Short mmCIF file of C-alpha atoms in Angstrom, two decimals:
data_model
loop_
_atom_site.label_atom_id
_atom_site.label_comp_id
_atom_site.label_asym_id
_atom_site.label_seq_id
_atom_site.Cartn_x
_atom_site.Cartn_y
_atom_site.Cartn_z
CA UNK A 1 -7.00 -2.26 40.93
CA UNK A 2 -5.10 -0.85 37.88
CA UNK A 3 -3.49 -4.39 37.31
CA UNK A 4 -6.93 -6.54 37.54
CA UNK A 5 -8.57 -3.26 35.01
CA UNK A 6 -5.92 -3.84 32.75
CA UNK A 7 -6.30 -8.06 33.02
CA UNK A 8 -9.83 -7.76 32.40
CA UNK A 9 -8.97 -5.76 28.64
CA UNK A 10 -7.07 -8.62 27.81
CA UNK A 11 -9.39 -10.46 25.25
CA UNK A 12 -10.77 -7.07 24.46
CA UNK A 13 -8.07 -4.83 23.05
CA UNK A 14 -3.87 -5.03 23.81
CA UNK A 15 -2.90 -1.97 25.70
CA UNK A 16 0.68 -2.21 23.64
CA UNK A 17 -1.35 -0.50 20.87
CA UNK A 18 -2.48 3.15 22.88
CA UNK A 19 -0.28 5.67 21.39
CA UNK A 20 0.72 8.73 22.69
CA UNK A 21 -1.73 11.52 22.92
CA UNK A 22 -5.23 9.25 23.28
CA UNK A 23 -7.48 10.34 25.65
CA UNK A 24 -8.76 8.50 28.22
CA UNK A 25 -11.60 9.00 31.05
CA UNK A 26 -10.93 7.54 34.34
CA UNK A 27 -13.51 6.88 37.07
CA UNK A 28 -12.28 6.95 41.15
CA UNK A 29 -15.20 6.78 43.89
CA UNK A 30 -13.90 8.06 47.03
CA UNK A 31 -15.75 7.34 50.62
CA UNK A 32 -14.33 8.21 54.37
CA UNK A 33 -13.72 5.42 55.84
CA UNK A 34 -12.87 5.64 60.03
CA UNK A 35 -12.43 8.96 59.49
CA UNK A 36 -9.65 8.68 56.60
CA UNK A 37 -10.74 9.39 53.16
CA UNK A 38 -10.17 6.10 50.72
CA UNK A 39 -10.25 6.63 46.61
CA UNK A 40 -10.25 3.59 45.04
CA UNK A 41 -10.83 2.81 41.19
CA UNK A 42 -14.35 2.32 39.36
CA UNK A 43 -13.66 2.19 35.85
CA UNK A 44 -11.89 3.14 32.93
CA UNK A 45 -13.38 4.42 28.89
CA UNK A 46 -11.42 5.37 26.00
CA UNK A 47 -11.72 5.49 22.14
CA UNK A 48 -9.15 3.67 20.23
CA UNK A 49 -10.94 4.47 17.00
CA UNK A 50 -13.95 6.87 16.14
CA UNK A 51 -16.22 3.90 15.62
CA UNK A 52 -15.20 1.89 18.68
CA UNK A 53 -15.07 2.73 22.97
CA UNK A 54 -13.80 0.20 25.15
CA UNK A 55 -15.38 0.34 28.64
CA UNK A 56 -13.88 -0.48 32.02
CA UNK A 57 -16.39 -1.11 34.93
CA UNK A 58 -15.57 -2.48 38.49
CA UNK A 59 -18.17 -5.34 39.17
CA UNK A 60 -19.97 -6.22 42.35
CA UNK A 61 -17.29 -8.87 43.29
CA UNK A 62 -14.47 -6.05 43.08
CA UNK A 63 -13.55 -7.22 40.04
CA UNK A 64 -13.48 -5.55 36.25
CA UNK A 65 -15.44 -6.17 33.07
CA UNK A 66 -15.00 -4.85 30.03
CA UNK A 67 -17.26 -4.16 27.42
CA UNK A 68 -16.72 -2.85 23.70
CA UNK A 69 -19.02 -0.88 21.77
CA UNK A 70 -18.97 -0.48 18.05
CA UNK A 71 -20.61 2.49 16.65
CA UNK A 72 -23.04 2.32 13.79
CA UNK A 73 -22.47 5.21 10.81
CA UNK A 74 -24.52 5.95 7.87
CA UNK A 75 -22.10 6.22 4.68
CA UNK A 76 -23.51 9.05 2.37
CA UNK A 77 -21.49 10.69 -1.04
CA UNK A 78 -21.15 14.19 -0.82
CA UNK A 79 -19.16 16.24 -3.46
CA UNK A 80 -16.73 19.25 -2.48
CA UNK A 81 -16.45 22.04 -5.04
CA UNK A 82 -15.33 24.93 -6.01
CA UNK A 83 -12.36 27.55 -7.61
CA UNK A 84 -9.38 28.39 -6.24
CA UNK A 85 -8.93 31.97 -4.39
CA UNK A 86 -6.35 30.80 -1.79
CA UNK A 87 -5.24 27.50 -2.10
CA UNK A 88 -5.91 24.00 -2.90
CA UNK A 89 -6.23 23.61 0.59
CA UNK A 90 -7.77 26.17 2.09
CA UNK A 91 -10.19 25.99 -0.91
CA UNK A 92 -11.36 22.61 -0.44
CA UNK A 93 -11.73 22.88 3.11
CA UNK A 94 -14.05 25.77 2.59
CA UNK A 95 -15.82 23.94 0.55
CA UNK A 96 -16.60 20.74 2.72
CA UNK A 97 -13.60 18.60 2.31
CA UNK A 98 -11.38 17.71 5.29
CA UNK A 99 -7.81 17.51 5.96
CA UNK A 100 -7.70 13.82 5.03
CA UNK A 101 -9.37 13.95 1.88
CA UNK A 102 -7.01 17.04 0.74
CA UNK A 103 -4.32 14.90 1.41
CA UNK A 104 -5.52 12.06 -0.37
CA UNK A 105 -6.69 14.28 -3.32
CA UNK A 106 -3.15 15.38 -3.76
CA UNK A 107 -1.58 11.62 -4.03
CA UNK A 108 -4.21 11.82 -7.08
CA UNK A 109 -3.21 14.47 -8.67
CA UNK A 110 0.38 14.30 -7.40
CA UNK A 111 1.42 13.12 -11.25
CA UNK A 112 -0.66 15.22 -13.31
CA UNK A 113 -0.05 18.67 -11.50
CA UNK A 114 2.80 20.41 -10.38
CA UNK A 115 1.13 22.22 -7.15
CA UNK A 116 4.23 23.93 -6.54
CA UNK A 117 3.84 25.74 -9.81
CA UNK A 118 0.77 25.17 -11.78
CA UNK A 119 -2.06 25.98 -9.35
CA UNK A 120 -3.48 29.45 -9.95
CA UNK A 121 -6.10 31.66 -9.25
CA UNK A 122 -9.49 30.36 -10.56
CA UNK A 123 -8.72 27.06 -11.05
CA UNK A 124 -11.83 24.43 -10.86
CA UNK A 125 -11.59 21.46 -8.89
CA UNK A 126 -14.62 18.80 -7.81
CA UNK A 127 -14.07 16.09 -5.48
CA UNK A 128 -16.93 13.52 -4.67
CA UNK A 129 -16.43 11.30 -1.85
CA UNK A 130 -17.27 9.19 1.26
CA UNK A 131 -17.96 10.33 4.75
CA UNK A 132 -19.71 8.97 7.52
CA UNK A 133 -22.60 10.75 10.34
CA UNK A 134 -23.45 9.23 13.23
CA UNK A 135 -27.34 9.67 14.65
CA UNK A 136 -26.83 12.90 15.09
CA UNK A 137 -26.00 13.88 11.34
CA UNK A 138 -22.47 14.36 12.82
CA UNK A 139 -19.60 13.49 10.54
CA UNK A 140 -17.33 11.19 12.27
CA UNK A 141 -14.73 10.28 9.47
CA UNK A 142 -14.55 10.66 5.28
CA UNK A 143 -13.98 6.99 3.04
CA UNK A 144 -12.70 7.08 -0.15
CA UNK A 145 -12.08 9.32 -2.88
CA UNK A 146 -14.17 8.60 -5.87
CA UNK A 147 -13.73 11.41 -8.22
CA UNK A 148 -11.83 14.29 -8.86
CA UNK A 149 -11.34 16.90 -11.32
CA UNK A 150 -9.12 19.53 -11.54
CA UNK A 151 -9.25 22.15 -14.73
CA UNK A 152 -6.52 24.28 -14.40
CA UNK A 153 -3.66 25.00 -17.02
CA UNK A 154 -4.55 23.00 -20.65
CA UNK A 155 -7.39 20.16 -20.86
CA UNK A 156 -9.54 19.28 -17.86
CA UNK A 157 -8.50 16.13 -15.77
CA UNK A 158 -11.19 13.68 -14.29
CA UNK A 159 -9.57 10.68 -12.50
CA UNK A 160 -12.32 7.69 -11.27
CA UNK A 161 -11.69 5.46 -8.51
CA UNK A 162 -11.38 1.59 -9.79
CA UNK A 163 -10.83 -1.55 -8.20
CA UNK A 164 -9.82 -4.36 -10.64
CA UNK A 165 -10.94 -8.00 -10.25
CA UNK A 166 -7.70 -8.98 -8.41
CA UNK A 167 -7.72 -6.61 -5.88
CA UNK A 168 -5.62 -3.56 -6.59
CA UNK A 169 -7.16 -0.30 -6.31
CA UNK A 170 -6.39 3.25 -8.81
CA UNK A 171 -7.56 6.18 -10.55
CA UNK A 172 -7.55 6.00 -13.98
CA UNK A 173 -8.82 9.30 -16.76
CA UNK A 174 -12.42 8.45 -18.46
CA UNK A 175 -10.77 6.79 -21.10
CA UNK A 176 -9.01 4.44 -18.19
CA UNK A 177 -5.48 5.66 -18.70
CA UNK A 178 -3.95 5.37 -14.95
CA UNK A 179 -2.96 8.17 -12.98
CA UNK A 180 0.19 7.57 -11.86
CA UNK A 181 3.12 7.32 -13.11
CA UNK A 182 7.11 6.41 -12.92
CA UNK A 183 7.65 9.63 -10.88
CA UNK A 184 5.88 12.08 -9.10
CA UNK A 185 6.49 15.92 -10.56
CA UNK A 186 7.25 16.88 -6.92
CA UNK A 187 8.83 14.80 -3.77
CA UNK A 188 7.71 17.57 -2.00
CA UNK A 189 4.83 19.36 -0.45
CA UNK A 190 4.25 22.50 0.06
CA UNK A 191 7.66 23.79 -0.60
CA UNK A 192 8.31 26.75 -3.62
CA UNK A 193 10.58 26.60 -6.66
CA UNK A 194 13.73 28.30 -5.90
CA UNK A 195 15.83 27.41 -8.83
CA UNK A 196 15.12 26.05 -11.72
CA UNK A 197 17.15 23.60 -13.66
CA UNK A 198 19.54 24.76 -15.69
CA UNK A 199 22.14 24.82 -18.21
CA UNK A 200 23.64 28.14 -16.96
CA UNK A 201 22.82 29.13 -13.29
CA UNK A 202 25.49 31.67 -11.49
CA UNK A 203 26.12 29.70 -8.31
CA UNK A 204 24.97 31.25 -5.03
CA UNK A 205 28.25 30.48 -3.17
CA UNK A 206 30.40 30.05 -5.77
CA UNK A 207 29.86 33.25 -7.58
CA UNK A 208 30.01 31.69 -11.06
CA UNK A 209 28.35 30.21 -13.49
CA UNK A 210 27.52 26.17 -13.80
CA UNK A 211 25.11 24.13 -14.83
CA UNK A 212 22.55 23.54 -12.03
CA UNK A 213 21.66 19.57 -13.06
CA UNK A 214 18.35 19.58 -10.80
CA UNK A 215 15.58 21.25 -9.37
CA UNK A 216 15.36 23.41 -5.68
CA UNK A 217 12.67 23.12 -3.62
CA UNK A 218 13.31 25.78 -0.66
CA UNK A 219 10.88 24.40 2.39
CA UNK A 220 11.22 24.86 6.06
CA UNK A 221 13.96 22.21 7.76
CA UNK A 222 12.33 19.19 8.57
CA UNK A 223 9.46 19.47 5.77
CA UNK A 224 9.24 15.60 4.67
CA UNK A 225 11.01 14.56 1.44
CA UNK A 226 9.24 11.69 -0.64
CA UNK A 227 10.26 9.35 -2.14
CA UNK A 228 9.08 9.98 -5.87
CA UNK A 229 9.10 6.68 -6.94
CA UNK A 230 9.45 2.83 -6.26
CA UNK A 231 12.73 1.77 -6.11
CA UNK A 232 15.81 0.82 -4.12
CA UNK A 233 18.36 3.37 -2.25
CA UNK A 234 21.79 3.26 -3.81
CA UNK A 235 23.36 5.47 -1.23
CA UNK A 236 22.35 7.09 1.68
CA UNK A 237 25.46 9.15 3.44
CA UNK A 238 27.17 12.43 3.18
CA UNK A 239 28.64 13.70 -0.36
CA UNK A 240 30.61 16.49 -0.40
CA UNK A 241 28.94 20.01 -1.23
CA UNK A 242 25.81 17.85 -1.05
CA UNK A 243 25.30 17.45 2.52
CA UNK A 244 23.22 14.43 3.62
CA UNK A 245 22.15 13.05 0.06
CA UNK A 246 20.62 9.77 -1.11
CA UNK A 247 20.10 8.44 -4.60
CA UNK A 248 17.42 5.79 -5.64
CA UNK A 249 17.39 3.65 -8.63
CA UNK A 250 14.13 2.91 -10.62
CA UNK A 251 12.55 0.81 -13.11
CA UNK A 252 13.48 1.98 -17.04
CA UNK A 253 16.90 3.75 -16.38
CA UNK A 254 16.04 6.21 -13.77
CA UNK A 255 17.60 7.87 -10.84
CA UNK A 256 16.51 10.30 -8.34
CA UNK A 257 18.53 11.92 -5.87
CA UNK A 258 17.81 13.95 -3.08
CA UNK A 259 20.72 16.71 -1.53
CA UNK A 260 20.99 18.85 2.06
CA UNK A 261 18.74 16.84 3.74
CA UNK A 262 18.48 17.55 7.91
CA UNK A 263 18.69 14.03 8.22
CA UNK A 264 17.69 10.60 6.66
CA UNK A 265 14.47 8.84 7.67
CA UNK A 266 14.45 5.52 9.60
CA UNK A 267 15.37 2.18 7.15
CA UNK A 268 16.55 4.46 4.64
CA UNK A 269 20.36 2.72 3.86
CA UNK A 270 22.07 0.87 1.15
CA UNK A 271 19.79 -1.81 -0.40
CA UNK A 272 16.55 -0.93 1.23
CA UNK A 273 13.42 -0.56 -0.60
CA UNK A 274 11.06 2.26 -0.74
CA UNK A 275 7.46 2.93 -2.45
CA UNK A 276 6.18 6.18 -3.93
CA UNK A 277 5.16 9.01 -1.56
CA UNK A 278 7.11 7.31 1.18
CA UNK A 279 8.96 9.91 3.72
CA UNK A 280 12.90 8.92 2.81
CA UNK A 281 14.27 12.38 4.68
CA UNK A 282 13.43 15.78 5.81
CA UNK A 283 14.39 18.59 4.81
CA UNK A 284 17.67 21.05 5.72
CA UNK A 285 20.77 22.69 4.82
CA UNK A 286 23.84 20.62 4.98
CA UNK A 287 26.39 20.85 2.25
CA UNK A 288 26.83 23.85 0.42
CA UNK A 289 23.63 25.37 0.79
CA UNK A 290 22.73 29.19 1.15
CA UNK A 291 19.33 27.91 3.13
CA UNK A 292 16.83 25.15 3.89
CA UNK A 293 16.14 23.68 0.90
CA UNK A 294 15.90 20.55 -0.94
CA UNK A 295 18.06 19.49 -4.17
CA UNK A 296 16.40 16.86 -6.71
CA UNK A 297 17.75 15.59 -9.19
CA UNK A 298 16.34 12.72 -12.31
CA UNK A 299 19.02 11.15 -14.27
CA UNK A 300 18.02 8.64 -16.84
CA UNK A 301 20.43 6.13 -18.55
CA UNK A 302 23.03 8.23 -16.10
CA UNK A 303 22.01 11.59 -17.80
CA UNK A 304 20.78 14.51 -16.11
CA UNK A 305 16.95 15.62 -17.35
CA UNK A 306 14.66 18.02 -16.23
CA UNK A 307 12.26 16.66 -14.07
CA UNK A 308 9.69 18.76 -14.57
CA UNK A 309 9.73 18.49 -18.75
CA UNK A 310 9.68 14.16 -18.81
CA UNK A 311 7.04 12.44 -20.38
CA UNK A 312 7.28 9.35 -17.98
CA UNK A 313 5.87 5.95 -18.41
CA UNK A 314 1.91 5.44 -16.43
CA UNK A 315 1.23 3.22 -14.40
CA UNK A 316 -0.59 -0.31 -14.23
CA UNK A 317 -2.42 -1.09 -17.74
CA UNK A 318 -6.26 -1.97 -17.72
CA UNK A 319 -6.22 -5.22 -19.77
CA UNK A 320 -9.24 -5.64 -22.08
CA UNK A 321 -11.02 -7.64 -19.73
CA UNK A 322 -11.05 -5.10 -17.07
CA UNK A 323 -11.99 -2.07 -19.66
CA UNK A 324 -15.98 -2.65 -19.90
CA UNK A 325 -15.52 -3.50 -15.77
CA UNK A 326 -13.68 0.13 -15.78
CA UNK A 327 -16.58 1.79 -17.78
CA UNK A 328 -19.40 0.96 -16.18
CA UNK A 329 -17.64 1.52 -12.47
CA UNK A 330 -17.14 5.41 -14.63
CA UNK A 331 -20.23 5.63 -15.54
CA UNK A 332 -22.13 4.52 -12.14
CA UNK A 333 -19.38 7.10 -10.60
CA UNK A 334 -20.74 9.94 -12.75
CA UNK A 335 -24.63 9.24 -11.69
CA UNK A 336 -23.65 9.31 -8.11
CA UNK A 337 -21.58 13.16 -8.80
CA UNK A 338 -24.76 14.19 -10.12
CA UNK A 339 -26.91 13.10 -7.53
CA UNK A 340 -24.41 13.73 -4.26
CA UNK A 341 -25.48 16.62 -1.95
CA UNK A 342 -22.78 19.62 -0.61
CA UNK A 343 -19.92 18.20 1.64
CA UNK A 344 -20.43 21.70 2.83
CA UNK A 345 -24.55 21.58 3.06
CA UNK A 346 -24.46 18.91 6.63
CA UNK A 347 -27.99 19.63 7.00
CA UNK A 348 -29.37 16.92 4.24
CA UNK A 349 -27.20 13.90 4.30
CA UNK A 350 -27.66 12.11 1.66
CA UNK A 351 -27.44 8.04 2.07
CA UNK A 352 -25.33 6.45 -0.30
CA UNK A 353 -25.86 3.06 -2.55
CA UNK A 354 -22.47 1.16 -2.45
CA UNK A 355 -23.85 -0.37 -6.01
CA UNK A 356 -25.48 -3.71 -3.98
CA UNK A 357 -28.27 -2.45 -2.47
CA UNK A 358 -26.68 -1.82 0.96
CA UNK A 359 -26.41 1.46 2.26
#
């Protein structure tokens, strides 16, 4: 029975792809039979994504159909708002956002703030984004990220959502400067600033005074270390007094290096290349280190700088062609913000325009 079930998924959906941890309903019928009680198997439902159920049913021939359902969602714009008492994240969340859209909010503002160190107490931030409600008004997932603001420390920051003619999606300020840049501030999340870098730092093992070339991130072991920046691994081993340490070289002269890592992540060796925000290790204490914590280093033209003073290159460009495109994509942003309802108010979805007329 379970052999036919799974034959009859075949042109449906490829088993191979259930991971670990999915739910999934089976149905048994049971009957005596000469006094002897038989179970045999009557179908078989799961949800391999939150729009889509794949159904298993045993058919009057004792065979198995299958049949897959694709749920219908209304897209709406909501906007999540608010001031910082907390956190950034437990801020957010209170004030409609979800774990998803945090995350994704952070990879936007991952070059502009340094959330280790510059988020503080009555900071503003505004998010306006996608979600989707089934019949119910339920939300089922979020979308996109279209705006977000964060006035904190110095001048406000808006960043806009923008897709350019050929395809490759950003944020970019009002006046369509992009948001990212060479580096991130931080390859780290959620970790605190343990020592600074330094000219003069007394050594905590040592016992005297050196010059601390980079910047510690203390973080509980196995916290994931990104990588700040595209570029290519030089080395990926063990290095003396720093432990399990790899160094990656990037465009315009730069290096970053990474030091008392727990252990590397998969791929990461010699020659391999890696993209910004991608997991390269995790962090831990090997080498000379008093305690978890991670080690980073930026060396540029094969000088050490302090990563968290550089004024690094942006991103892609807008070419003039795709600044008026830019513009009005700002400006039709900024009449949806207006308009969106509460992400924490789920009692008047509004229904969103996607700018063609479809909902």
């Amino acid at each position: 029975d379970a052999a036919r079930a799974i034959a009859s998924m075949r042109d449906v959906y490829d088993l191979r792809r259930l991971r670990a941890g999915r739910e999934i309903n089976i149905y048994l019928a049971t009957a005596d039979v000469d006094g002897e009680t038989s179970t045999w198997l009557n179908g078989v439902s799961f949800r391999p994504d939150i729009d889509r159920s794949i159904t298993v049913a045993r058919t009057h021939d004792d065979g198995f159909a299958t049949r897959e359902t694709i749920s219908q969602f209304d897209s709406e714009l909501v906007r999540a708002r608010g001031s910082i008492t907390s956190s950034l994240y437990v801020d957010a969340l209170a004030a409609g956002a979800t774990d998803r859209i945090v995350v994704e909010l952070a990879g936007v503002l991952a070059y502009a703030i340094d959330f280790q160190r510059s988020i503080r107490e009555g900071d503003e931030f505004d998010i306006l984004f996608e979600r989707f409600v089934d019949e119910e008004g339920d939300v089922a997932r979020t979308g996109d990220i279209l705006y977000a603001r964060y006035d904190g420390r110095g001048d406000p920051m808006d960043f806009f959502r923008f897709e350019t003619p050929d395809g490759i999606v950003g944020y970019y300020s009002g006046d369509g400067e992009s948001a990212e840049r060479l580096l991130m501030l931080t390859p780290i999340n959620g970790a605190r600033l343990s020592s600074h870098f330094s000219r003069a730092r007394r050594h905590p093992i040592l016992g005297y005074t050196r010059r601390h070339n980079g910047t510690d991130f203390a973080a509980p072991r196995g916290t994931p270390i990104l990588a700040s920046g595209n570029g290519v691994v030089e080395r990926a081993d063990r290095f003396g007094s720093f432990g399990n340490y790899t160094r990656l070289r990037h465009a315009n002269g730069f290096q970053t290096m990474y030091a008392h890592q727990s252990r590397f992540a998969r791929g990461i060796r010699v020659g391999a290349r890696v993209t910004q925000g991608q997991v390269i290790g995790y962090v831990g204490t090997t080498g000379r280190s008093t305690g978890p914590h991670l080690h980073y280093e930026v060396h540029l033209n094969g000088n050490p700088v302090n990563p968290m003073t550089l004024d690094l290159p942006t991103g892609r460009s807008l070419n003039a062609d795709e600044i008026p495109l830019f513009e009005a994509e700002r400006d039709r942003i900024i009449a949806l913000r207006d308009a969106a309802s509460s992400a924490a108010d789920e009692a008047s979805p509004q229904i969103a325009d996607a700018g063609n007329g479809a909902p």
